[in-house]
Amino acid sequence: MAPATTVQRICCHFAELLSYPTANLAAAVAACSALLRQEYPEAVAFLERFTGFLHAQPPARVEEIYTATFDLQPVCHPYIGYQLCGESQQRAMFLMQLNRLYRRYDFVAGVELPDHVSTLLRFIGTRAPDDCRRELIEDGLLPALAKMVEGLDSAAHPYSAPLQSLRSFLQAVVEPGLPATGRLEECPL
């Protein structure tokens, strides 16, 4: 397994890939691919597909597809709490706990809700302690990513590639032989 700093840097790149597209998106994909290639080559093939999509589309079309994928398709909303709990009191509690966790580690979520996939990835990539990082990945990100990938129309969907790449990377990080607890209890939420 790669050192924590490499894992953290990759998480930060994925946070950028799964945020609203900017002019830096292709550079972020290239940087992420370069880091993945060193330790997680199985995740790189997905990103190469996404790179092809980015080069074939004008930026406005990439933005349009991002919005249609993550803002208009409820099955692929990029909110971990929504994917795991739906619009429920459980999600509201999860959001409050994430806000408390972020404050504890002096992390600013920014403009997105605290359970947005890119926000969690930035937290994991910058401030989260090891035990919390692992638990957020096992019990939050991986189950939510499975639902998000499943919710897309097909594997040919352009955003299926970065989601599958992230899922492959995170599974390798947490060593899939160890079962997730399903409770986020070690992390001081």
mmCIF file of N, CA and C in Angstrom, residues 21-88:
data_model
loop_
_atom_site.group_PDB
_atom_site.id
_atom_site.type_symbol
_atom_site.label_atom_id
_atom_site.label_comp_id
_atom_site.label_asym_id
_atom_site.label_seq_id
_atom_site.Cartn_x
_atom_site.Cartn_y
_atom_site.Cartn_z
ATOM 1 N N PRO A 21 -16.877 20.800 -13.139
ATOM 2 C CA PRO A 21 -15.702 20.911 -14.010
ATOM 3 C C PRO A 21 -15.165 22.340 -14.139
ATOM 4 N N THR A 22 -13.831 22.436 -14.095
ATOM 5 C CA THR A 22 -13.144 23.705 -14.307
ATOM 6 C C THR A 22 -12.143 23.525 -15.443
ATOM 7 N N ALA A 23 -11.448 24.601 -15.761
ATOM 8 C CA ALA A 23 -10.429 24.540 -16.812
ATOM 9 C C ALA A 23 -9.274 23.618 -16.422
ATOM 10 N N ASN A 24 -9.123 23.313 -15.133
ATOM 11 C CA ASN A 24 -8.029 22.461 -14.645
ATOM 12 C C ASN A 24 -8.370 20.977 -14.628
ATOM 13 N N LEU A 25 -9.537 20.605 -15.105
ATOM 14 C CA LEU A 25 -9.980 19.219 -14.985
ATOM 15 C C LEU A 25 -9.033 18.239 -15.678
ATOM 16 N N ALA A 26 -8.634 18.511 -16.900
ATOM 17 C CA ALA A 26 -7.743 17.587 -17.622
ATOM 18 C C ALA A 26 -6.400 17.452 -16.900
ATOM 19 N N ALA A 27 -5.879 18.544 -16.372
ATOM 20 C CA ALA A 27 -4.613 18.493 -15.634
ATOM 21 C C ALA A 27 -4.776 17.674 -14.349
ATOM 22 N N ALA A 28 -5.922 17.808 -13.678
ATOM 23 C CA ALA A 28 -6.173 17.033 -12.461
ATOM 24 C C ALA A 28 -6.262 15.543 -12.777
ATOM 25 N N VAL A 29 -6.890 15.209 -13.904
ATOM 26 C CA VAL A 29 -6.980 13.796 -14.311
ATOM 27 C C VAL A 29 -5.589 13.252 -14.597
ATOM 28 N N ALA A 30 -4.758 14.040 -15.291
ATOM 29 C CA ALA A 30 -3.389 13.606 -15.613
ATOM 30 C C ALA A 30 -2.565 13.409 -14.338
ATOM 31 N N ALA A 31 -2.678 14.343 -13.398
ATOM 32 C CA ALA A 31 -1.931 14.229 -12.137
ATOM 33 C C ALA A 31 -2.400 13.021 -11.333
ATOM 34 N N CYS A 32 -3.689 12.806 -11.290
ATOM 35 C CA CYS A 32 -4.254 11.663 -10.579
ATOM 36 C C CYS A 32 -3.786 10.353 -11.218
ATOM 37 N N SER A 33 -3.845 10.299 -12.532
ATOM 38 C CA SER A 33 -3.402 9.098 -13.259
ATOM 39 C C SER A 33 -1.937 8.792 -12.982
ATOM 40 N N ALA A 34 -1.100 9.822 -12.960
ATOM 41 C CA ALA A 34 0.329 9.621 -12.713
ATOM 42 C C ALA A 34 0.565 9.008 -11.331
ATOM 43 N N LEU A 35 -0.143 9.497 -10.320
ATOM 44 C CA LEU A 35 0.007 8.935 -8.973
ATOM 45 C C LEU A 35 -0.558 7.523 -8.887
ATOM 46 N N LEU A 36 -1.702 7.307 -9.502
ATOM 47 C CA LEU A 36 -2.312 5.975 -9.471
ATOM 48 C C LEU A 36 -1.430 4.947 -10.175
ATOM 49 N N ARG A 37 -0.808 5.349 -11.251
ATOM 50 C CA ARG A 37 0.014 4.437 -12.047
ATOM 51 C C ARG A 37 1.122 3.818 -11.194
ATOM 52 N N GLN A 38 1.628 4.551 -10.216
ATOM 53 C CA GLN A 38 2.718 4.063 -9.368
ATOM 54 C C GLN A 38 2.284 2.925 -8.448
ATOM 55 N N GLU A 39 1.127 3.062 -7.821
ATOM 56 C CA GLU A 39 0.707 2.105 -6.790
ATOM 57 C C GLU A 39 -0.605 1.377 -7.083
ATOM 58 N N TYR A 40 -1.447 1.964 -7.923
ATOM 59 C CA TYR A 40 -2.787 1.424 -8.165
ATOM 60 C C TYR A 40 -3.081 1.381 -9.662
ATOM 61 N N PRO A 41 -2.302 0.632 -10.423
ATOM 62 C CA PRO A 41 -2.459 0.654 -11.887
ATOM 63 C C PRO A 41 -3.834 0.189 -12.376
ATOM 64 N N GLU A 42 -4.520 -0.644 -11.591
ATOM 65 C CA GLU A 42 -5.839 -1.132 -12.013
ATOM 66 C C GLU A 42 -6.862 0.006 -12.086
ATOM 67 N N ALA A 43 -6.632 1.077 -11.362
ATOM 68 C CA ALA A 43 -7.560 2.215 -11.379
ATOM 69 C C ALA A 43 -7.296 3.176 -12.533
ATOM 70 N N VAL A 44 -6.128 3.063 -13.168
ATOM 71 C CA VAL A 44 -5.739 4.009 -14.219
ATOM 72 C C VAL A 44 -6.545 3.824 -15.502
ATOM 73 N N ALA A 45 -6.863 2.611 -15.875
ATOM 74 C CA ALA A 45 -7.571 2.355 -17.142
ATOM 75 C C ALA A 45 -8.882 3.132 -17.208
ATOM 76 N N PHE A 46 -9.583 3.204 -16.098
ATOM 77 C CA PHE A 46 -10.843 3.960 -16.073
ATOM 78 C C PHE A 46 -10.594 5.433 -16.370
ATOM 79 N N LEU A 47 -9.544 5.983 -15.769
ATOM 80 C CA LEU A 47 -9.258 7.402 -15.982
ATOM 81 C C LEU A 47 -8.789 7.684 -17.404
ATOM 82 N N GLU A 48 -8.133 6.731 -18.037
ATOM 83 C CA GLU A 48 -7.736 6.918 -19.445
ATOM 84 C C GLU A 48 -8.973 7.068 -20.327
ATOM 85 N N ARG A 49 -10.017 6.305 -19.998
ATOM 86 C CA ARG A 49 -11.288 6.451 -20.720
ATOM 87 C C ARG A 49 -11.873 7.843 -20.507
ATOM 88 N N PHE A 50 -11.799 8.340 -19.294
ATOM 89 C CA PHE A 50 -12.312 9.667 -18.979
ATOM 90 C C PHE A 50 -11.488 10.757 -19.678
ATOM 91 N N THR A 51 -10.187 10.566 -19.769
ATOM 92 C CA THR A 51 -9.323 11.510 -20.482
ATOM 93 C C THR A 51 -9.744 11.607 -21.942
ATOM 94 N N GLY A 52 -10.024 10.468 -22.560
ATOM 95 C CA GLY A 52 -10.506 10.464 -23.942
ATOM 96 C C GLY A 52 -11.790 11.258 -24.095
ATOM 97 N N PHE A 53 -12.698 11.100 -23.146
ATOM 98 C CA PHE A 53 -13.948 11.853 -23.159
ATOM 99 C C PHE A 53 -13.674 13.351 -23.057
ATOM 100 N N LEU A 54 -12.794 13.753 -22.135
ATOM 101 C CA LEU A 54 -12.495 15.181 -21.950
ATOM 102 C C LEU A 54 -11.897 15.809 -23.207
ATOM 103 N N HIS A 55 -11.027 15.068 -23.885
ATOM 104 C CA HIS A 55 -10.393 15.604 -25.106
ATOM 105 C C HIS A 55 -11.367 15.673 -26.280
ATOM 106 N N ALA A 56 -12.402 14.853 -26.249
ATOM 107 C CA ALA A 56 -13.362 14.810 -27.356
ATOM 108 C C ALA A 56 -14.514 15.808 -27.201
ATOM 109 N N GLN A 57 -14.658 16.395 -26.019
ATOM 110 C CA GLN A 57 -15.806 17.262 -25.757
ATOM 111 C C GLN A 57 -15.362 18.696 -25.454
ATOM 112 N N PRO A 58 -16.131 19.675 -25.909
ATOM 113 C CA PRO A 58 -15.848 21.051 -25.488
ATOM 114 C C PRO A 58 -16.202 21.217 -24.008
ATOM 115 N N PRO A 59 -15.559 22.158 -23.321
ATOM 116 C CA PRO A 59 -15.815 22.334 -21.883
ATOM 117 C C PRO A 59 -17.298 22.513 -21.532
ATOM 118 N N ALA A 60 -18.038 23.227 -22.342
ATOM 119 C CA ALA A 60 -19.461 23.434 -22.041
ATOM 120 C C ALA A 60 -20.221 22.108 -22.038
ATOM 121 N N ARG A 61 -19.856 21.199 -22.912
ATOM 122 C CA ARG A 61 -20.519 19.888 -22.967
ATOM 123 C C ARG A 61 -20.156 19.051 -21.736
ATOM 124 N N VAL A 62 -18.901 19.136 -21.288
ATOM 125 C CA VAL A 62 -18.478 18.420 -20.083
ATOM 126 C C VAL A 62 -19.279 18.934 -18.884
ATOM 127 N N GLU A 63 -19.447 20.251 -18.789
ATOM 128 C CA GLU A 63 -20.234 20.841 -17.698
ATOM 129 C C GLU A 63 -21.683 20.373 -17.754
ATOM 130 N N GLU A 64 -22.224 20.333 -18.968
ATOM 131 C CA GLU A 64 -23.611 19.891 -19.149
ATOM 132 C C GLU A 64 -23.797 18.439 -18.708
ATOM 133 N N ILE A 65 -22.856 17.588 -19.078
ATOM 134 C CA ILE A 65 -22.947 16.172 -18.710
ATOM 135 C C ILE A 65 -22.761 16.005 -17.202
ATOM 136 N N TYR A 66 -21.855 16.768 -16.610
ATOM 137 C CA TYR A 66 -21.672 16.722 -15.154
ATOM 138 C C TYR A 66 -22.984 17.068 -14.450
ATOM 139 N N THR A 67 -23.602 18.169 -14.865
ATOM 140 C CA THR A 67 -24.848 18.617 -14.237
ATOM 141 C C THR A 67 -25.955 17.588 -14.421
ATOM 142 N N ALA A 68 -26.081 17.047 -15.621
ATOM 143 C CA ALA A 68 -27.108 16.039 -15.872
ATOM 144 C C ALA A 68 -26.863 14.780 -15.041
ATOM 145 N N THR A 69 -25.611 14.446 -14.829
ATOM 146 C CA THR A 69 -25.267 13.229 -14.096
ATOM 147 C C THR A 69 -25.467 13.374 -12.598
ATOM 148 N N PHE A 70 -24.928 14.438 -12.020
ATOM 149 C CA PHE A 70 -24.891 14.538 -10.565
ATOM 150 C C PHE A 70 -25.981 15.420 -9.955
ATOM 151 N N ASP A 71 -26.532 16.327 -10.733
ATOM 152 C CA ASP A 71 -27.552 17.207 -10.169
ATOM 153 C C ASP A 71 -28.968 16.804 -10.554
ATOM 154 N N LEU A 72 -29.130 16.105 -11.673
ATOM 155 C CA LEU A 72 -30.469 15.800 -12.163
ATOM 156 C C LEU A 72 -30.875 14.338 -12.026
ATOM 157 N N GLN A 73 -29.932 13.443 -11.766
ATOM 158 C CA GLN A 73 -30.246 12.023 -11.624
ATOM 159 C C GLN A 73 -30.175 11.644 -10.145
ATOM 160 N N PRO A 74 -31.321 11.484 -9.492
ATOM 161 C CA PRO A 74 -31.288 11.173 -8.062
ATOM 162 C C PRO A 74 -30.460 9.937 -7.707
ATOM 163 N N VAL A 75 -30.386 8.960 -8.582
ATOM 164 C CA VAL A 75 -29.619 7.762 -8.269
ATOM 165 C C VAL A 75 -28.123 8.029 -8.274
ATOM 166 N N CYS A 76 -27.706 9.152 -8.834
ATOM 167 C CA CYS A 76 -26.285 9.445 -8.880
ATOM 168 C C CYS A 76 -25.948 10.763 -8.184
ATOM 169 N N HIS A 77 -26.802 11.199 -7.273
ATOM 170 C CA HIS A 77 -26.455 12.393 -6.498
ATOM 171 C C HIS A 77 -25.114 12.144 -5.811
ATOM 172 N N PRO A 78 -24.230 13.130 -5.818
ATOM 173 C CA PRO A 78 -22.887 12.930 -5.245
ATOM 174 C C PRO A 78 -22.823 13.128 -3.735
ATOM 175 N N TYR A 79 -23.924 12.865 -3.050
ATOM 176 C CA TYR A 79 -23.982 13.056 -1.603
ATOM 177 C C TYR A 79 -23.997 11.700 -0.910
ATOM 178 N N ILE A 80 -22.972 11.434 -0.127
ATOM 179 C CA ILE A 80 -22.812 10.130 0.505
ATOM 180 C C ILE A 80 -23.998 9.816 1.420
ATOM 181 N N GLY A 81 -24.390 10.776 2.232
ATOM 182 C CA GLY A 81 -25.530 10.560 3.131
ATOM 183 C C GLY A 81 -26.811 10.269 2.380
ATOM 184 N N TYR A 82 -27.009 10.950 1.263
ATOM 185 C CA TYR A 82 -28.207 10.705 0.453
ATOM 186 C C TYR A 82 -28.167 9.290 -0.116
ATOM 187 N N GLN A 83 -27.010 8.876 -0.599
ATOM 188 C CA GLN A 83 -26.882 7.533 -1.174
ATOM 189 C C GLN A 83 -27.140 6.448 -0.123
ATOM 190 N N LEU A 84 -26.716 6.689 1.107
ATOM 191 C CA LEU A 84 -26.846 5.681 2.151
ATOM 192 C C LEU A 84 -28.166 5.730 2.907
ATOM 193 N N CYS A 85 -28.737 6.938 3.051
ATOM 194 C CA CYS A 85 -29.922 7.099 3.902
ATOM 195 C C CYS A 85 -31.127 7.711 3.198
ATOM 196 N N GLY A 86 -30.952 8.221 1.981
ATOM 197 C CA GLY A 86 -32.021 8.954 1.325
ATOM 198 C C GLY A 86 -32.241 10.275 2.048
ATOM 199 N N GLU A 87 -33.343 10.942 1.711
ATOM 200 C CA GLU A 87 -33.699 12.186 2.411
ATOM 201 C C GLU A 87 -34.413 11.789 3.685
ATOM 202 N N SER A 88 -33.654 11.673 4.758
ATOM 203 C CA SER A 88 -34.228 11.183 6.014
ATOM 204 C C SER A 88 -33.585 11.890 7.196
#
